[in-house]
Structure formats: structure tokens, C-alpha cells
Amino acid sequence: MATAGKVIKCRAAVAWEPNVPLMMEEIEVAPPQEGEIRIKVVATGVCHTDLYHPFEVKDKRGFPTVLGHEGAGVVESVGPGVNDFKPGDKVIPLFLSQCGECKFCKSPNTNLCDCSWSSKYHDIMSDPTTRFTCRGQPILQFMGTSTFSEYTVINQIAVAKIADDAPLDRVCLLSCGISTGYGAAVNTAGVTPGSVCAVFGLGAVGLAAVMGCKNAGASRIFAVDINEKKFEKAKVFGATDFLNPKAYDKPISEVLAELTNGGVDFSLECVGNTEVMRTALESCVKGWGVSVLVGWTDVKDFSAKPIQLISGKTWKGSLFGGFKSKDSVPNLVCNYMNGKIKLDKMSLEQVNDAINLMKTGDCIRCILNISK
């Protein structure tokens, strides 16, 4: 392309500091270096983690930054040493890399990667190395991706090539939310046919978890949320029962125990709330119940009474649904296109509106159209 090897000036939503609205800015995006790919972002979802960093953690070391990590786009140019991608390829940026060489990538027991930004810079949620500048200063690339920009530069180990006919304004959700919830059910929890499940939180991640439980053959799926407006959508994805914790004068774990003769076989916490994490564990049946932490948070500690685990319950965590990113995302795109996975727009300038909708719970997921 004509822009290959040149600095690109484009629009991006910049978070200059914590707890303030994002600002639409013109930024400079440098050409890709060794092993890197520059991508024209077409669409991006707005995930709760994009709110978590500026509005909950508020660590000033992670700013200024361009947020966004749930995107899809087209390769604009590639740097030296990149052989598996070419300009024009449709791709999905990955916040969880897969280098294929570290001990974690070589292990079938995890989807972690030692070359990921999170291995060294978990606290600021960005690698200090960046290809972005604005107003003469470096701008961090959030979670190694920064999809709230018309162009971004990403290491090839954190990019997945997908089918040429994939609709980018839908499959962008597979770069985080949908994969995370769906995989937490089918991979991490290992939901079994005929089992009883409970999903706490019905955002995009929670609905994907409901879908995962359904596709794994669960016979009964409790959808738990304080926003009853989400119950109808959860039903579409496979939920069979619906509970609002605020509607009861007892803990919802006790309600579930009464409705299921002792508790559910599998529970998935998809909120990122430590109190809900404990509730989800307590909602499991003793002996074999499995509870999975899916919602992202690192602000507070969580706790539980030891008897919960001594009695035979298992407490697990799930990152990106247990999927090895580069290997799995292209297959997930195919699953969407053949109807196995359901993915139910706005412009980049409306990014703050999308963030407010996420804060209030008035939407499942906002998708921003980045490039016209």
C-alpha cells in the first residue's frame, strides 16, 4: 500500500489520565518494525476491561494510552521478518499472545504466553514499547493492541489471520468477550452433558458462557443478574432459569441450593466482582462442584471459607477462555460463520457514549465502527 514504510496520521481515542473522558486526537503511528504488523482497524468492541483500567485501577503509570483490545481489521503493511501475513489479510489482534516457543505455549495445560505484555507489565496493562505518539509524546498501547485507533501496530505473535469473508464488525468480539466466556464454560469448567450450571453476570462474557454451557449439553442453566432486562437475551443464548439476587431476602447461593438439591454442578462468575466470585463458589454442590472466575479484576482480594474447598469443590480461573489464541481464534470465526457461535454499531467519536452504556449496564456490548 502507498502508506507502507511511512508514518500514518489518524484518529484515535486517547485516555490522557485516569477517570476522565477519552479525547479524540490525531496521533502518529510509526511503521512496523521487526516482526510487527500495522493494521487498519475496522471495528472494535468496548469491553469492561477498557473501563477497568481508567476508572477502577486508576494507575497513572498506565497513561496516556489508547484503550481497546477487542478489534478486527485489515493488514496495511508488515515489518521485516513477517512471512505469515501480507497486506490485505483480514486479522484479529490478540491481547493474549502465542509465541509458540516459551514453556507455556509448548504446554497443553495452559494458554499463557511468557512473551505477552502481561508477563512483565501487568500493573500498567501495557508494554512501554509503543509505535504511537501524540502531541510530541509517546502514547502507550493498551494490552498490546489499542483498537480505539484507526491504525495500530502489533507483534505478529499477537495477531490471528482469519477467513477473507468474515464480517469484521461481528467477529471482532471473538478477540476477547465471546471467546472468554464461551471457553470458560467448554474448556476451563468442562461443562458436561446433563449438568446444571449457573452464570453470574449477563454481559457479553456471561452470555457467551451461557452459550458455552448450552453447547456443552447442560440440562439447566441459571442466568443470574440484577438487571432483569438481560434475561430475555440470556434465554436466546440457552438459559433456562432466571434469578435476580435483589428479589430474595436470602443469599442467592441458598436459593440455588434449594432449587437444585444442594447446588449447581458448574458456576461461572462473569462480573469481575470479588463478592460475586465467592457467591458463585458457594452456589456449587459439594463433592464435585466447579466454579470458574472469568471476570477481570486485580483491585481487591477475594476470600472463601476453607470448607468450601475441603468439601470437594474446585475453584478455577480462566483467561481468554483457555483458548490458545493464534491457534483457536480462526476456528472460532469459522464456528460463528457456520452458526455454532452467535454474535449479535456506533462510530469512534461515540466511544464515551459506549463507555457510559457499559457503566450503566444498558447494553450487552457496543461495537464501534473505527474506519470508514
Short mmCIF file of C-alpha atoms in Angstrom, two decimals, residues 37 39-41 43 69-75 85 89-96 145 147 152 154-163 166-176 179 320 325-326 328-334 336 343:
data_model
loop_
_atom_site.label_atom_id
_atom_site.label_comp_id
_atom_site.label_asym_id
_atom_site.label_seq_id
_atom_site.Cartn_x
_atom_site.Cartn_y
_atom_site.Cartn_z
CA ILE A 37 2.26 -5.78 11.66
CA ILE A 39 -3.32 -2.96 10.98
CA LYS A 40 -6.14 -0.75 9.76
CA VAL A 41 -8.77 -1.30 12.47
CA ALA A 43 -14.36 -2.41 14.18
CA HIS A 69 -8.41 -4.68 22.78
CA GLU A 70 -11.42 -6.30 21.11
CA GLY A 71 -10.95 -5.50 17.44
CA ALA A 72 -10.69 -6.72 13.89
CA GLY A 73 -9.13 -5.18 10.82
CA VAL A 74 -7.01 -5.49 7.70
CA VAL A 75 -3.22 -5.68 7.40
CA PHE A 85 0.83 -12.13 6.88
CA ASP A 89 -5.27 -10.03 5.09
CA LYS A 90 -8.20 -9.89 7.50
CA VAL A 91 -6.94 -10.25 11.05
CA ILE A 92 -7.90 -10.14 14.71
CA PRO A 93 -5.48 -8.53 17.21
CA LEU A 94 -4.94 -10.62 20.35
CA PHE A 95 -4.39 -9.26 23.85
CA LEU A 96 -3.03 -12.72 24.74
CA THR A 145 -3.37 -3.80 20.94
CA THR A 147 -8.03 -0.86 18.92
CA THR A 152 -2.32 0.11 15.30
CA ILE A 154 1.12 -5.25 16.88
CA ASN A 155 3.70 -8.00 17.21
CA GLN A 156 2.93 -10.90 14.87
CA ILE A 157 2.71 -13.31 17.83
CA ALA A 158 -0.43 -11.42 18.90
CA VAL A 159 -2.32 -11.43 15.59
CA ALA A 160 -4.55 -14.14 14.09
CA LYS A 161 -5.32 -14.37 10.38
CA ILE A 162 -8.98 -15.13 9.70
CA ALA A 163 -11.23 -16.01 6.76
CA ALA A 166 -15.54 -12.92 7.83
CA PRO A 167 -17.64 -9.85 8.82
CA LEU A 168 -15.21 -7.77 10.86
CA ASP A 169 -17.94 -5.84 12.70
CA ARG A 170 -19.07 -9.12 14.26
CA VAL A 171 -16.01 -11.31 14.69
CA CYS A 172 -14.16 -8.52 16.50
CA LEU A 173 -15.97 -9.76 19.61
CA LEU A 174 -14.06 -13.03 19.36
CA SER A 175 -10.83 -11.25 20.29
CA CYS A 176 -11.98 -11.06 23.92
CA SER A 179 -14.10 -16.30 23.42
CA PHE A 320 -9.34 -15.90 27.32
CA SER A 325 -5.09 -17.51 20.88
CA LYS A 326 -3.47 -17.75 17.44
CA SER A 328 -8.06 -21.02 18.24
CA VAL A 329 -9.42 -17.66 17.03
CA PRO A 330 -9.54 -18.62 13.32
CA ASN A 331 -11.55 -21.73 14.27
CA LEU A 332 -13.88 -19.65 16.44
CA VAL A 333 -14.50 -17.36 13.46
CA CYS A 334 -15.44 -20.43 11.41
CA TYR A 336 -19.51 -18.21 14.07
CA LEU A 343 -22.76 -12.80 17.78
#
